[in-house]
């Protein structure tokens, strides 16, 4: 290395700073005017993978009845981990929401907490460590963002801090414009997001069946079509489910873009 040339570590640090800044600029742009909450939460999940080195991530919200439901997930495996916690009624995410504090499990195989959840998760052997970060307002959690890793180990403190900042962006998005009235969280916007997710899951199944693709690719087709047509993801999904939009059009438009 020539004298005076930048150190690799410094270069890496600068690149990470640019990535972090770019992520927050993009997320801030989605909060302008009439934004799509599902798309915002999905972008947050994507940024958590790129910036925090997670193998998978998911976001769960508290619904109008006080239960937890998954609204964004990076993969089917991540969604399954959330489902296992809901079925067991225990786990890092459940405790995170209950206490409104971060819950870190560096090795699922080396903890006696949540025996039902750990047994179910260990049987699948997909993830070894979980870091749950609360979406909170004034000491009350309205959900949690969960970072999942295939290997055991802690997250560096700076990554936990960045992860919490991303979770706070999700909170801001949920509460944006009339989210707090007289100190109480309005549940209507949360419920709309949860209802939209049900329609999106149905549309994923329709697209997957007609196009012969995996569920994750089906979701990507829906999202790409939503962005190209400048329409809400839930609206596009509703059209697919009711057959107002032929699911084959999504794949056809992808092919046209590839050949364009």
Tab-separated table of C-alpha atoms in Angstrom:
chain	number	residue	atom	x	y	z
A	1	UNK	CA	0.000	0.000	0.000
A	2	UNK	CA	1.401	3.385	-0.981
A	3	UNK	CA	2.124	5.965	1.681
A	4	UNK	CA	-0.809	8.264	2.211
A	5	UNK	CA	-3.368	5.895	0.670
A	6	UNK	CA	-6.594	5.398	2.689
A	7	UNK	CA	-6.815	2.483	5.052
A	8	UNK	CA	-9.330	-0.266	4.089
A	9	UNK	CA	-11.069	0.081	7.457
A	10	UNK	CA	-11.603	3.783	6.866
A	11	UNK	CA	-12.959	3.051	3.393
A	12	UNK	CA	-15.360	0.457	4.791
A	13	UNK	CA	-16.525	2.863	7.486
A	14	UNK	CA	-17.194	5.544	4.896
A	15	UNK	CA	-19.136	3.109	2.737
A	16	UNK	CA	-21.265	2.038	5.689
A	17	UNK	CA	-21.985	5.650	6.627
A	18	UNK	CA	-23.179	6.313	3.073
A	19	UNK	CA	-25.379	3.217	3.162
A	20	UNK	CA	-26.918	4.249	6.483
A	21	UNK	CA	-27.509	7.804	5.269
A	22	UNK	CA	-29.020	6.525	2.026
A	23	UNK	CA	-31.359	4.209	3.901
A	24	UNK	CA	-32.719	6.957	6.123
A	25	UNK	CA	-33.106	9.343	3.176
A	26	UNK	CA	-35.098	6.704	1.282
A	27	UNK	CA	-37.262	5.940	4.307
A	28	UNK	CA	-37.880	9.638	4.922
A	29	UNK	CA	-39.004	10.021	1.298
A	30	UNK	CA	-41.649	7.339	1.791
A	31	UNK	CA	-43.187	9.346	4.651
A	32	UNK	CA	-43.947	12.340	2.448
A	33	UNK	CA	-47.601	12.864	1.563
A	34	UNK	CA	-49.716	9.703	1.229
A	35	UNK	CA	-47.404	6.769	1.853
A	36	UNK	CA	-47.893	3.004	1.764
A	37	UNK	CA	-47.232	1.615	5.247
A	38	UNK	CA	-46.753	-1.975	4.104
A	39	UNK	CA	-44.154	-0.857	1.581
A	40	UNK	CA	-42.428	1.242	4.270
A	41	UNK	CA	-42.215	-1.715	6.657
A	42	UNK	CA	-40.967	-3.986	3.883
A	43	UNK	CA	-38.233	-1.478	3.026
A	44	UNK	CA	-37.248	-1.381	6.704
A	45	UNK	CA	-36.868	-5.151	6.714
A	46	UNK	CA	-34.686	-4.963	3.605
A	47	UNK	CA	-32.457	-2.272	5.088
A	48	UNK	CA	-32.036	-4.267	8.297
A	49	UNK	CA	-30.625	-7.153	6.260
A	50	UNK	CA	-28.166	-4.974	4.365
A	51	UNK	CA	-27.049	-2.752	7.222
A	52	UNK	CA	-27.059	-5.151	10.162
A	53	UNK	CA	-25.918	-8.374	8.539
A	54	UNK	CA	-29.061	-10.270	9.561
A	55	UNK	CA	-29.892	-13.432	7.632
A	56	UNK	CA	-33.607	-12.696	7.910
A	57	UNK	CA	-35.886	-10.147	9.526
A	58	UNK	CA	-39.552	-9.558	10.260
A	59	UNK	CA	-41.863	-6.991	11.808
A	60	UNK	CA	-44.852	-7.800	14.000
A	61	UNK	CA	-47.565	-5.384	15.133
A	62	UNK	CA	-50.183	-5.479	17.854
A	63	UNK	CA	-53.648	-5.697	16.294
A	64	UNK	CA	-56.871	-4.119	17.500
A	65	UNK	CA	-57.591	-7.106	19.735
A	66	UNK	CA	-54.220	-6.965	21.451
A	67	UNK	CA	-52.741	-9.929	19.584
A	68	UNK	CA	-49.570	-9.998	17.499
A	69	UNK	CA	-49.495	-10.416	13.733
A	70	UNK	CA	-46.685	-10.427	11.180
A	71	UNK	CA	-46.865	-7.553	8.683
A	72	UNK	CA	-43.458	-7.789	6.982
A	73	UNK	CA	-40.929	-10.603	6.576
A	74	UNK	CA	-37.840	-11.066	4.446
A	75	UNK	CA	-38.497	-14.762	3.812
A	76	UNK	CA	-40.856	-17.628	4.490
A	77	UNK	CA	-38.417	-18.914	7.141
A	78	UNK	CA	-38.595	-15.580	8.973
A	79	UNK	CA	-42.381	-15.627	8.834
A	80	UNK	CA	-42.369	-19.184	10.188
A	81	UNK	CA	-40.252	-18.116	13.175
A	82	UNK	CA	-42.822	-15.469	14.014
A	83	UNK	CA	-45.622	-17.995	13.660
A	84	UNK	CA	-43.870	-20.401	16.024
A	85	UNK	CA	-43.765	-17.680	18.677
A	86	UNK	CA	-47.448	-16.906	18.210
A	87	UNK	CA	-48.382	-20.578	18.434
A	88	UNK	CA	-46.273	-21.057	21.564
A	89	UNK	CA	-47.438	-17.804	23.126
A	90	UNK	CA	-43.851	-17.041	24.069
A	91	UNK	CA	-40.518	-16.030	22.603
A	92	UNK	CA	-38.195	-13.050	22.125
A	93	UNK	CA	-40.720	-11.039	20.124
A	94	UNK	CA	-43.533	-11.689	22.598
A	95	UNK	CA	-41.357	-10.596	25.519
A	96	UNK	CA	-40.091	-7.591	23.561
A	97	UNK	CA	-43.625	-6.322	23.017
A	98	UNK	CA	-44.692	-7.159	26.563
A	99	UNK	CA	-41.782	-5.262	28.173
A	100	UNK	CA	-41.196	-2.626	25.443
A	101	UNK	CA	-37.470	-3.382	25.699
A	102	UNK	CA	-34.988	-5.097	23.406
A	103	UNK	CA	-34.591	-8.866	23.851
A	104	UNK	CA	-31.388	-10.554	22.683
A	105	UNK	CA	-30.811	-14.301	22.468
A	106	UNK	CA	-27.271	-15.078	21.335
A	107	UNK	CA	-27.849	-18.851	21.137
A	108	UNK	CA	-31.295	-20.447	21.107
A	109	UNK	CA	-29.770	-23.832	21.920
A	110	UNK	CA	-28.305	-22.466	25.146
A	111	UNK	CA	-31.299	-20.923	26.896
A	112	UNK	CA	-34.019	-22.301	29.131
A	113	UNK	CA	-36.367	-19.412	28.358
A	114	UNK	CA	-39.466	-20.095	26.237
A	115	UNK	CA	-39.188	-23.905	26.208
A	116	UNK	CA	-42.081	-24.427	23.759
A	117	UNK	CA	-40.796	-21.909	21.243
A	118	UNK	CA	-37.157	-23.003	21.530
A	119	UNK	CA	-38.102	-26.648	21.035
A	120	UNK	CA	-40.097	-25.829	17.897
A	121	UNK	CA	-37.414	-23.505	16.493
A	122	UNK	CA	-34.578	-25.944	17.268
A	123	UNK	CA	-36.434	-28.758	15.498
A	124	UNK	CA	-36.210	-26.718	12.286
A	125	UNK	CA	-32.621	-25.632	12.893
A	126	UNK	CA	-32.829	-22.576	10.644
A	127	UNK	CA	-31.832	-19.779	13.029
A	128	UNK	CA	-29.600	-19.803	16.103
A	129	UNK	CA	-29.793	-16.209	17.387
A	130	UNK	CA	-32.603	-13.659	17.620
A	131	UNK	CA	-32.577	-9.946	18.391
A	132	UNK	CA	-35.997	-8.346	18.964
A	133	UNK	CA	-36.245	-4.550	18.986
A	134	UNK	CA	-39.417	-2.761	20.098
A	135	UNK	CA	-41.533	-0.336	18.092
A	136	UNK	CA	-42.419	1.811	21.056
A	137	UNK	CA	-44.039	5.058	22.033
A	138	UNK	CA	-43.825	6.501	25.545
A	139	UNK	CA	-42.901	3.176	27.099
A	140	UNK	CA	-45.562	1.162	25.266
A	141	UNK	CA	-44.728	-1.234	22.431
A	142	UNK	CA	-46.964	-1.458	19.385
A	143	UNK	CA	-44.838	-4.149	17.785
A	144	UNK	CA	-41.304	-5.436	17.303
A	145	UNK	CA	-38.681	-5.809	14.604
A	146	UNK	CA	-36.854	-9.138	14.761
A	147	UNK	CA	-33.360	-9.816	13.406
A	148	UNK	CA	-32.548	-13.482	12.808
A	149	UNK	CA	-29.138	-15.092	12.281
A	150	UNK	CA	-28.140	-18.601	11.223
A	151	UNK	CA	-25.162	-18.596	13.583
A	152	UNK	CA	-25.051	-17.825	17.324
A	153	UNK	CA	-23.501	-14.641	18.632
A	154	UNK	CA	-24.273	-11.112	19.805
A	155	UNK	CA	-24.776	-8.001	17.719
A	156	UNK	CA	-22.233	-5.198	18.218
A	157	UNK	CA	-23.663	-2.343	20.326
A	158	UNK	CA	-23.527	0.024	17.349
A	159	UNK	CA	-25.604	-2.402	15.276
A	160	UNK	CA	-28.183	-2.723	18.051
A	161	UNK	CA	-28.384	1.069	18.220
A	162	UNK	CA	-28.835	1.310	14.455
A	163	UNK	CA	-31.434	-1.453	14.544
A	164	UNK	CA	-33.383	0.438	17.197
A	165	UNK	CA	-33.186	3.584	15.074
A	166	UNK	CA	-34.704	1.659	12.165
A	167	UNK	CA	-37.423	0.348	14.470
A	168	UNK	CA	-38.084	3.922	15.573
A	169	UNK	CA	-38.557	4.922	11.928
A	170	UNK	CA	-41.230	2.237	11.698
A	171	UNK	CA	-42.899	3.715	14.768
A	172	UNK	CA	-42.815	7.192	13.235
A	173	UNK	CA	-44.314	5.827	10.029
A	174	UNK	CA	-47.148	4.118	11.869
A	175	UNK	CA	-47.903	7.194	13.916
A	176	UNK	CA	-47.466	9.721	11.116
A	177	UNK	CA	-50.370	12.131	10.699
A	178	UNK	CA	-52.935	11.843	13.447
A	179	UNK	CA	-51.422	8.673	14.987
A	180	UNK	CA	-51.547	10.021	18.512
A	181	UNK	CA	-54.713	11.558	19.949
A	182	UNK	CA	-54.799	12.578	23.587
A	183	UNK	CA	-51.789	10.351	24.302
A	184	UNK	CA	-53.421	7.149	22.991
A	185	UNK	CA	-52.222	5.246	19.942
A	186	UNK	CA	-54.889	5.130	17.256
A	187	UNK	CA	-55.417	1.499	16.262
A	188	UNK	CA	-57.238	2.150	12.993
A	189	UNK	CA	-54.090	2.637	10.937
A	190	UNK	CA	-52.502	-0.459	12.458
A	191	UNK	CA	-55.589	-2.530	11.688
A	192	UNK	CA	-55.670	-1.278	8.097
A	193	UNK	CA	-52.077	-2.421	7.650
A	194	UNK	CA	-52.868	-5.835	9.116
A	195	UNK	CA	-55.936	-6.227	6.895
A	196	UNK	CA	-53.892	-5.187	3.868
A	197	UNK	CA	-51.344	-7.863	4.690
A	198	UNK	CA	-54.037	-10.544	4.569
A	199	UNK	CA	-54.974	-9.464	1.040
A	200	UNK	CA	-51.305	-9.347	0.007
A	201	UNK	CA	-50.742	-12.897	1.285
A	202	UNK	CA	-53.740	-14.074	-0.741
A	203	UNK	CA	-52.410	-12.322	-3.839
A	204	UNK	CA	-48.979	-13.919	-3.349
A	205	UNK	CA	-50.632	-17.319	-3.475
A	206	UNK	CA	-52.546	-16.456	-6.631
A	207	UNK	CA	-49.440	-15.150	-8.409
A	208	UNK	CA	-47.333	-18.105	-7.270
A	209	UNK	CA	-49.905	-20.566	-8.560
A	210	UNK	CA	-50.387	-18.904	-11.949
A	211	UNK	CA	-46.733	-18.068	-12.603
A	212	UNK	CA	-45.167	-21.154	-11.050
A	213	UNK	CA	-42.831	-19.157	-8.808
A	214	UNK	CA	-41.996	-19.232	-5.111
A	215	UNK	CA	-43.982	-17.079	-2.707
A	216	UNK	CA	-41.079	-14.674	-2.210
A	217	UNK	CA	-40.771	-14.064	-5.965
A	218	UNK	CA	-44.535	-13.653	-6.174
A	219	UNK	CA	-44.296	-10.878	-3.601
A	220	UNK	CA	-41.484	-9.213	-5.540
A	221	UNK	CA	-43.640	-9.274	-8.694
A	222	UNK	CA	-46.479	-7.605	-6.813
A	223	UNK	CA	-44.177	-4.974	-5.358
A	224	UNK	CA	-42.501	-4.193	-8.686
A	225	UNK	CA	-45.871	-3.818	-10.393
A	226	UNK	CA	-47.067	-1.583	-7.549
A	227	UNK	CA	-44.111	0.740	-7.918
A	228	UNK	CA	-44.217	0.839	-11.711
A	229	UNK	CA	-47.926	1.649	-11.721
A	230	UNK	CA	-47.598	4.093	-8.786
A	231	UNK	CA	-50.343	2.311	-6.876
A	232	UNK	CA	-50.561	1.007	-3.324
A	233	UNK	CA	-49.379	-2.554	-2.871
A	234	UNK	CA	-52.636	-3.524	-1.156
A	235	UNK	CA	-54.674	-2.128	-4.072
A	236	UNK	CA	-52.718	-4.167	-6.606
A	237	UNK	CA	-53.054	-7.254	-4.401
A	238	UNK	CA	-56.811	-6.711	-4.131
A	239	UNK	CA	-57.115	-6.529	-7.912
A	240	UNK	CA	-55.167	-9.780	-8.276
A	241	UNK	CA	-57.320	-11.575	-5.693
A	242	UNK	CA	-60.584	-10.394	-7.310
A	243	UNK	CA	-59.175	-11.113	-10.806
A	244	UNK	CA	-59.499	-7.502	-11.932
A	245	UNK	CA	-55.779	-7.861	-12.665
A	246	UNK	CA	-54.532	-10.989	-14.413
A	247	UNK	CA	-51.579	-12.291	-12.325
A	248	UNK	CA	-49.783	-13.239	-15.524
A	249	UNK	CA	-49.543	-9.546	-16.397
A	250	UNK	CA	-47.079	-9.066	-13.544
A	251	UNK	CA	-44.614	-11.604	-14.909
A	252	UNK	CA	-45.158	-10.364	-18.469
A	253	UNK	CA	-44.281	-6.810	-17.458
A	254	UNK	CA	-41.105	-8.084	-15.766
A	255	UNK	CA	-40.104	-9.835	-18.988
A	256	UNK	CA	-40.804	-6.716	-21.007
A	257	UNK	CA	-38.579	-4.698	-18.671
A	258	UNK	CA	-35.785	-7.273	-18.908
A	259	UNK	CA	-35.897	-7.153	-22.720
A	260	UNK	CA	-36.308	-3.382	-22.886
